[in-house]
mmCIF file of C-alpha atoms in Angstrom:
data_model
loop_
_atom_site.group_PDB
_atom_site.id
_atom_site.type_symbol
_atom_site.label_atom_id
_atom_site.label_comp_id
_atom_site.label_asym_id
_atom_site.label_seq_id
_atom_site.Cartn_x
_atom_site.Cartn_y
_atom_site.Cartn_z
ATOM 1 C CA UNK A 1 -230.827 -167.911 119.018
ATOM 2 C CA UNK A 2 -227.362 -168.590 119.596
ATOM 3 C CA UNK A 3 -225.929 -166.896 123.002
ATOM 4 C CA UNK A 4 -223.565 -164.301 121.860
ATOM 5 C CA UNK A 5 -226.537 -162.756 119.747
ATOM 6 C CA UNK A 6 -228.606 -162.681 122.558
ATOM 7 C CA UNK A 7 -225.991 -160.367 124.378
ATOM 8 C CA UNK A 8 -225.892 -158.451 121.386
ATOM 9 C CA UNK A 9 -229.171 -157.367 121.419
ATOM 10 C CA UNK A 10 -228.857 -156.773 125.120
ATOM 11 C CA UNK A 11 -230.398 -153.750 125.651
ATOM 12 C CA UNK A 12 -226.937 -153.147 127.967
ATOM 13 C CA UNK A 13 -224.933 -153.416 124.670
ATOM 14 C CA UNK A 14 -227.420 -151.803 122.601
ATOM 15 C CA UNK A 15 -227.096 -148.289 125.588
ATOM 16 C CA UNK A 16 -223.290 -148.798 124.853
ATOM 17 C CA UNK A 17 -223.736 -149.038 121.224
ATOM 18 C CA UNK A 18 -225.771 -146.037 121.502
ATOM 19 C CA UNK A 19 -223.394 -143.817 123.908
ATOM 20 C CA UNK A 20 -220.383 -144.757 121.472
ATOM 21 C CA UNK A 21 -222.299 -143.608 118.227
ATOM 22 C CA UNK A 22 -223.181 -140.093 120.413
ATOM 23 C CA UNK A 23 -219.568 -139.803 121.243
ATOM 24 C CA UNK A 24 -218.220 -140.737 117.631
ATOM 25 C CA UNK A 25 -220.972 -137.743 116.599
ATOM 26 C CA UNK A 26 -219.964 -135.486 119.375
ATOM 27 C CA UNK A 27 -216.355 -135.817 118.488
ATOM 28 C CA UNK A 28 -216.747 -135.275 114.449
ATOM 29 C CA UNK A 29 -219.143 -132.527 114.996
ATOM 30 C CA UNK A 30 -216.446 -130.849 117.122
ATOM 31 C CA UNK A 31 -213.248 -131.104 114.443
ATOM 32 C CA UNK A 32 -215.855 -130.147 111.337
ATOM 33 C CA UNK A 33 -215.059 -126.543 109.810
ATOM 34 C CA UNK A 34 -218.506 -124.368 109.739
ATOM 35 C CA UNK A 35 -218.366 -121.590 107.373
ATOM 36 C CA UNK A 36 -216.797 -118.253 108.737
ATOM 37 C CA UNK A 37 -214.901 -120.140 111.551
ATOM 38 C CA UNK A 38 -211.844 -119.016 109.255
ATOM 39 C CA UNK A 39 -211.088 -115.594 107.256
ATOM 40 C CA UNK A 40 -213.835 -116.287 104.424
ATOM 41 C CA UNK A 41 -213.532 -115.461 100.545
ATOM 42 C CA UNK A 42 -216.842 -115.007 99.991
ATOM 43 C CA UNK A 43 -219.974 -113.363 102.505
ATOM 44 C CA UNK A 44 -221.943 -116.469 101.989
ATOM 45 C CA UNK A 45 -221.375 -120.198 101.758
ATOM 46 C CA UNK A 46 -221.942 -120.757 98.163
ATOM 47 C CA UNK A 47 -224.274 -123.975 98.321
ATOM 48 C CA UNK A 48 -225.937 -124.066 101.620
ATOM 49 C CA UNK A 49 -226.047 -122.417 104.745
ATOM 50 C CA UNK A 50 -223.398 -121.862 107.594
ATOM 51 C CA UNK A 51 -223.163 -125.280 109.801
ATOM 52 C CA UNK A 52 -225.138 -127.321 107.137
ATOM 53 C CA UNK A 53 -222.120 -130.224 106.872
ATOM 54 C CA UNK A 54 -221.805 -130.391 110.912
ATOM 55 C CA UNK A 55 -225.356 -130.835 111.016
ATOM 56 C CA UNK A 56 -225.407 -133.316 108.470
ATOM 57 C CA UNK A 57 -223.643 -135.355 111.068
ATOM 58 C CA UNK A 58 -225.976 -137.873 111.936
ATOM 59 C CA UNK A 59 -226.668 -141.164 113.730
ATOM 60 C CA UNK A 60 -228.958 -143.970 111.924
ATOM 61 C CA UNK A 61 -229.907 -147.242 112.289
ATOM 62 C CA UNK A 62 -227.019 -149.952 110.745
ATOM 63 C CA UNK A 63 -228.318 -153.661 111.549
ATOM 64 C CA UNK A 64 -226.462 -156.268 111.285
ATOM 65 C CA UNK A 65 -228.742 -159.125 110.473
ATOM 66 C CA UNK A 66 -231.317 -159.132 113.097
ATOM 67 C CA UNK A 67 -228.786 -157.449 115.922
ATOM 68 C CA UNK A 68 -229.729 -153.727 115.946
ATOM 69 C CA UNK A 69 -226.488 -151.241 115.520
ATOM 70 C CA UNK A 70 -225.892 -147.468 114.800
ATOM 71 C CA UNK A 71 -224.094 -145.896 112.179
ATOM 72 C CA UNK A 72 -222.516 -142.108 111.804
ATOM 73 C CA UNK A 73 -222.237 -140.647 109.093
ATOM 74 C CA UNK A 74 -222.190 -137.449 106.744
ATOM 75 C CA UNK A 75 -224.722 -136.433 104.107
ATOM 76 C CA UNK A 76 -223.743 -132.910 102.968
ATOM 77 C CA UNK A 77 -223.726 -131.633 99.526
ATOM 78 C CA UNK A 78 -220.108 -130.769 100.398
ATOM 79 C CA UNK A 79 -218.701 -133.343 102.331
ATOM 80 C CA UNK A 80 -216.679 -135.194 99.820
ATOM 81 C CA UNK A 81 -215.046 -131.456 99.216
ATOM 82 C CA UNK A 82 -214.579 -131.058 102.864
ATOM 83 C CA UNK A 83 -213.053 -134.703 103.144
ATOM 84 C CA UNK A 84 -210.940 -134.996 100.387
ATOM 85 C CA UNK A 85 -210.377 -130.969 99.818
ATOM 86 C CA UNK A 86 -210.441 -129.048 96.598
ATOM 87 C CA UNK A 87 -208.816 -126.072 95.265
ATOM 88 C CA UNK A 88 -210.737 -123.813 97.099
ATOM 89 C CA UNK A 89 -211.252 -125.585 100.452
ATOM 90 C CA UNK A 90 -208.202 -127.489 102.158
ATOM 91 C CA UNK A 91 -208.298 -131.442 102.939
ATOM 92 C CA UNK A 92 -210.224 -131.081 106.720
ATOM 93 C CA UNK A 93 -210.754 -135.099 106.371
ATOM 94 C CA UNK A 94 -213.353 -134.812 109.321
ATOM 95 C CA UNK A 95 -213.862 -138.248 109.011
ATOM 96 C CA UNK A 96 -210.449 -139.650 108.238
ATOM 97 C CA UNK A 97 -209.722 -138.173 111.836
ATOM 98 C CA UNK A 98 -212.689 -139.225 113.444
ATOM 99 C CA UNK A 99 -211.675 -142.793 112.407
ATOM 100 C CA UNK A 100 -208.120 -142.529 113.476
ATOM 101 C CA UNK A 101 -209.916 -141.199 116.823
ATOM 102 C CA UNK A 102 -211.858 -144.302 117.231
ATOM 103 C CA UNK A 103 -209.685 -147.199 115.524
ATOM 104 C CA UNK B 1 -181.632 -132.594 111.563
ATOM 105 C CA UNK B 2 -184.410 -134.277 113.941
ATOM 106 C CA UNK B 3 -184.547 -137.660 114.733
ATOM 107 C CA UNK B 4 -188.233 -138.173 114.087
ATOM 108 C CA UNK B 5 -189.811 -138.941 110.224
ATOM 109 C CA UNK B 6 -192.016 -136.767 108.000
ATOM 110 C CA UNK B 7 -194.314 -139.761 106.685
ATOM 111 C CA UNK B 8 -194.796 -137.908 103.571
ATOM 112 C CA UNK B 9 -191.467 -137.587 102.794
ATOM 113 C CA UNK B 10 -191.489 -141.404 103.530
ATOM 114 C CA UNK B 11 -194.049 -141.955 101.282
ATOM 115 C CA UNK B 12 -192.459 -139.706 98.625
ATOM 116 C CA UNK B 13 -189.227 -141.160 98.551
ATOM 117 C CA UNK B 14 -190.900 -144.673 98.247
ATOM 118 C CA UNK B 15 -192.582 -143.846 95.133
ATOM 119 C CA UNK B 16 -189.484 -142.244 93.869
ATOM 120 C CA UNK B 17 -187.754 -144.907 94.515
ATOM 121 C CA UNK B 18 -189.914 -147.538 92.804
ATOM 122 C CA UNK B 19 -189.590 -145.507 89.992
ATOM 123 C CA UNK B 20 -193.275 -144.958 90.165
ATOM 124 C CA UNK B 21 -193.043 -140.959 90.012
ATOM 125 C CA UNK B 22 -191.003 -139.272 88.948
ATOM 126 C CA UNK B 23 -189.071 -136.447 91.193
ATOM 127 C CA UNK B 24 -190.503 -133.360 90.847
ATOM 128 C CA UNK B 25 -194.110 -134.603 89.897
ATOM 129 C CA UNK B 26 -194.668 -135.140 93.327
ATOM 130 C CA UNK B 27 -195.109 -133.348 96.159
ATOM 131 C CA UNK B 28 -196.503 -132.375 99.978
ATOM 132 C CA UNK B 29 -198.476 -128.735 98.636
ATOM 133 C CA UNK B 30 -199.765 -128.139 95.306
ATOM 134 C CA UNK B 31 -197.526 -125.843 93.283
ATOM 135 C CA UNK B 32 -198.864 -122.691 91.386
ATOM 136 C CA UNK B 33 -198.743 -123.861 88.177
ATOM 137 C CA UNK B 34 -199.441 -127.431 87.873
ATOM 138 C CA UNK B 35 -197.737 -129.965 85.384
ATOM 139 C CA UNK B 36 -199.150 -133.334 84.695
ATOM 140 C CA UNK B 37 -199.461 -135.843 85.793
ATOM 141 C CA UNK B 38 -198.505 -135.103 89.357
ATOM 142 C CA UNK B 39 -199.027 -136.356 92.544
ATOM 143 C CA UNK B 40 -200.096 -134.600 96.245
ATOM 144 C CA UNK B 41 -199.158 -136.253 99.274
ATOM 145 C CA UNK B 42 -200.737 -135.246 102.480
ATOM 146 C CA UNK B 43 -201.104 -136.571 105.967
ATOM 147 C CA UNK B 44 -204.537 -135.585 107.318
ATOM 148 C CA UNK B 45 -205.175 -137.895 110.598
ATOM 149 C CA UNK B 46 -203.484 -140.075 112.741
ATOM 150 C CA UNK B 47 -201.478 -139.934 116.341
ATOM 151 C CA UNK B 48 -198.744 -141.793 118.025
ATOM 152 C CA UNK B 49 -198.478 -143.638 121.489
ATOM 153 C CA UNK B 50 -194.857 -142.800 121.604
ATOM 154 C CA UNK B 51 -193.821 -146.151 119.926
ATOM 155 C CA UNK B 52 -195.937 -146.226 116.496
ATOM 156 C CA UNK B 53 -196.652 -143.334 114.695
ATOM 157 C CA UNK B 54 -199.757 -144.297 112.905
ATOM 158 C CA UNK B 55 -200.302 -142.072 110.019
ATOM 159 C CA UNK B 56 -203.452 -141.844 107.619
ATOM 160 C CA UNK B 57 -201.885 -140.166 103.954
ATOM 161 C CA UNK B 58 -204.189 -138.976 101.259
ATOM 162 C CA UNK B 59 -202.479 -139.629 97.716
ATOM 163 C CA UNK B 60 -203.958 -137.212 95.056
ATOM 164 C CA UNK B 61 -202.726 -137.932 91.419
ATOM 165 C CA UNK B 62 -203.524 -135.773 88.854
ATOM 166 C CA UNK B 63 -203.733 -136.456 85.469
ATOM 167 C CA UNK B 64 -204.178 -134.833 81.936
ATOM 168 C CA UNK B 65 -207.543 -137.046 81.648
ATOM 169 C CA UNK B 66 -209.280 -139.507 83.755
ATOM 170 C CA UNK B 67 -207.430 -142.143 81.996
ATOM 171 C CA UNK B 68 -204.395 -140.465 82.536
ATOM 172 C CA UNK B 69 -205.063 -139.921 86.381
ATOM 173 C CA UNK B 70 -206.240 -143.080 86.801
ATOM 174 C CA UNK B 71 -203.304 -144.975 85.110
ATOM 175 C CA UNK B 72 -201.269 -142.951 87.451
ATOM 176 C CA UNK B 73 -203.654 -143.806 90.520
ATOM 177 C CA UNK B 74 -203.316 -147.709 89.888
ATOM 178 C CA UNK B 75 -199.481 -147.345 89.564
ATOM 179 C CA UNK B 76 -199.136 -145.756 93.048
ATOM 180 C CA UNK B 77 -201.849 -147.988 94.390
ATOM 181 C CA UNK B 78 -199.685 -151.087 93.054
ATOM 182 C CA UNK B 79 -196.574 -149.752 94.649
ATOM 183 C CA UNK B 80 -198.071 -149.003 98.342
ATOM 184 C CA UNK B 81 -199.461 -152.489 98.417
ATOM 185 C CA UNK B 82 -196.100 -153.725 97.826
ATOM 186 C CA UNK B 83 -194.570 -151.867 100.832
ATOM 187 C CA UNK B 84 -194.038 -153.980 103.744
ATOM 188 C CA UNK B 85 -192.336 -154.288 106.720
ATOM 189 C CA UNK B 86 -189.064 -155.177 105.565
ATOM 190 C CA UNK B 87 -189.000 -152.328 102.696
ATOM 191 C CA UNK B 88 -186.442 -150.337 103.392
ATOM 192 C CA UNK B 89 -187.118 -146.617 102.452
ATOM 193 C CA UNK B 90 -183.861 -144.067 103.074
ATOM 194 C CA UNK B 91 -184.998 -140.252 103.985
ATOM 195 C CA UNK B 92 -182.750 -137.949 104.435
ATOM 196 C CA UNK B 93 -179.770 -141.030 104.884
ATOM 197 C CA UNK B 94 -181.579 -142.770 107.251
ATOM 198 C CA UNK B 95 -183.206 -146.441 106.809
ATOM 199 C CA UNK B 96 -186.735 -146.392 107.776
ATOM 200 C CA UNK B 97 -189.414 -149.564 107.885
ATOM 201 C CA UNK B 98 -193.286 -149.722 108.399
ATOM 202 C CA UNK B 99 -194.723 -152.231 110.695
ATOM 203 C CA UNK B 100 -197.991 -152.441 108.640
ATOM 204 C CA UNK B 101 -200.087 -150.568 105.876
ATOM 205 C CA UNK B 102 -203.625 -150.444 105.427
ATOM 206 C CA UNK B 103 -205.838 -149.583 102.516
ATOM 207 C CA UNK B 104 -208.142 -147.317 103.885
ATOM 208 C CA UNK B 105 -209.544 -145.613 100.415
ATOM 209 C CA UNK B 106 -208.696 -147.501 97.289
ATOM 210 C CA UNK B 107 -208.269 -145.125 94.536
ATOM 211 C CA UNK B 108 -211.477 -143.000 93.875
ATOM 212 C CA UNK B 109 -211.879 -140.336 91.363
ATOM 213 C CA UNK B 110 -212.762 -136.495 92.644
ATOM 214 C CA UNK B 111 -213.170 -134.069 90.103
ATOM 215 C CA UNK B 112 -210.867 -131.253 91.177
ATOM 216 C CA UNK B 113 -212.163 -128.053 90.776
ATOM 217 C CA UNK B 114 -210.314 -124.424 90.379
ATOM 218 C CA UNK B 115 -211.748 -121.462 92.668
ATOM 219 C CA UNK B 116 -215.435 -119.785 91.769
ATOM 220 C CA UNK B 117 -216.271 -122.903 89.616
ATOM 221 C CA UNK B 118 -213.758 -122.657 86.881
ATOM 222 C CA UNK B 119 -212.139 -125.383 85.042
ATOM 223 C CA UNK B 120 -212.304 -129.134 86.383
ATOM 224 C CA UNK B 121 -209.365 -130.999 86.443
ATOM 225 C CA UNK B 122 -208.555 -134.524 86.775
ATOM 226 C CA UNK B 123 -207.760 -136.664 90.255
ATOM 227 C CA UNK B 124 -207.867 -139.815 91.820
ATOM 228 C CA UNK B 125 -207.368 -140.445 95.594
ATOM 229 C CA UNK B 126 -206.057 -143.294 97.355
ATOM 230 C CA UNK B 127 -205.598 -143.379 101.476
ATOM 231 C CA UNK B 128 -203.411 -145.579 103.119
ATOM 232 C CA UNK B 129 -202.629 -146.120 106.576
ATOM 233 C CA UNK B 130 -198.921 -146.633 107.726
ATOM 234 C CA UNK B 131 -197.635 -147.676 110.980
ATOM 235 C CA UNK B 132 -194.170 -146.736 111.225
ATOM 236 C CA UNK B 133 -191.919 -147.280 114.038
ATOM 237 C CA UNK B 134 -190.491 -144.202 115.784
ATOM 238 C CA UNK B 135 -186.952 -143.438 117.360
ATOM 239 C CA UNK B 136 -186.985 -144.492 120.798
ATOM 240 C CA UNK B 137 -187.841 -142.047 123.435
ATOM 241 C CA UNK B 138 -186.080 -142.322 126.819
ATOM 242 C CA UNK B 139 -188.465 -144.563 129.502
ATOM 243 C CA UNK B 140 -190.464 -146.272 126.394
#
């Protein structure tokens, strides 16, 4: 196993991989809109439930090959709405901002 | 008039000026009563460390169809590839240039949808990242 993959799978790397993909989370979480946080149209969210694309936020497992790595991403019913916007819902692009955060 | 650049006037007045759009089929908010094909620009990410403004813009183009939109889509997609750093762009009289542009999002269609689930019009978006130099700040 060539060297460099051997400090990839480091289990120091793999903590840092792991505290970056918490703080990516963390960060996207905190910029997503939840339902009510503005004046609403309607008394209830009309797919879902309050908070269900900020939740959706998650962290999974993204190998590369054999080297373990993390991966954050959203898996709402809504998020391409919330991302890209639609008539009824502006253009948050939660992750177009996490990305610029990070990049 | 301030010294610093709108990027989506930058990025409208490139398209206009490639002939691409036309003026008054494109714009920053969507107008009340639509008329196709048209085209949304918006920023929606993206900071600056005093020297490069580094801007992430959404491009929404509408179209009577999805062939329409998309024809529309590929156009504008053509036309940002093209811009480089020595493309000069004029807003408001003065000569700007980008450093770099990325593709973030080629082209993908999004149904567009009007309020309480009516009628579903047609839309492609495209997302490009633009690094643009900005007027020089005293001490940078």
């Amino acid at each position: 196993m060539p060297k460099w993959v051997k400090v990839l799978k480091s289990r120091k790397v793999q903590a840092g991989v792991e505290k970056k993909a918490a703080k990516v989370q963390a960060y996207w979480q905190s910029i997503s809109p939840v339902f009510g946080d503005r004046p609403p149209k309607r008394e209830a969210p009309s797919h879902g439930s309050p908070g269900d694309y900020k939740n959706s936020i998650t962290i999974e497992d993204h190998p590369h090959g054999d080297v373990p790595g993390k991966r954050v991403k959203d898996t709402d019913f809504k998020a391409k709405w919330i991302e890209f916007g639609n008539s009824h819902m502006p253009e948050y692009a939660p992750r177009a901002k996490t990305k610029a955060q990070f990049s | 008039m301030s010294p610093e650049l709108d990027v989506e006037d930058f990025v409208i007045a490139y398209l206009t000026g490639q002939n691409v759009v036309q003026v008054g089929s494109i714009s920053t908010r969507m107008p009340p009563q639509v008329v196709l094909p048209f085209v949304l620009v918006q920023r929606v990410a993206g900071g600056d460390d005093w020297i490069i403004d580094r801007a992430t813009v959404s491009i929404h183009s509408f179209g009577a169809d999805q062939d329409s939109a998309s024809d529309t889509a590929r156009a504008i997609h053509h036309a940002m590839r093209q811009l480089h750093s020595k493309t000069v762009v004029t807003v408001d009289g003065n000569p700007w240039i980008i450093n770099r542009l990325a593709v973030e999002q080629t082209p993908i269609y999004l149904e567009y949808q009007e309020s309480g689930g009516g009628a579903v019009s047609d839309r492609y978006v495209g997302r490009y990242i633009l690094d643009i130099r900005l007027p020089s700040i005293l001490g940078y």
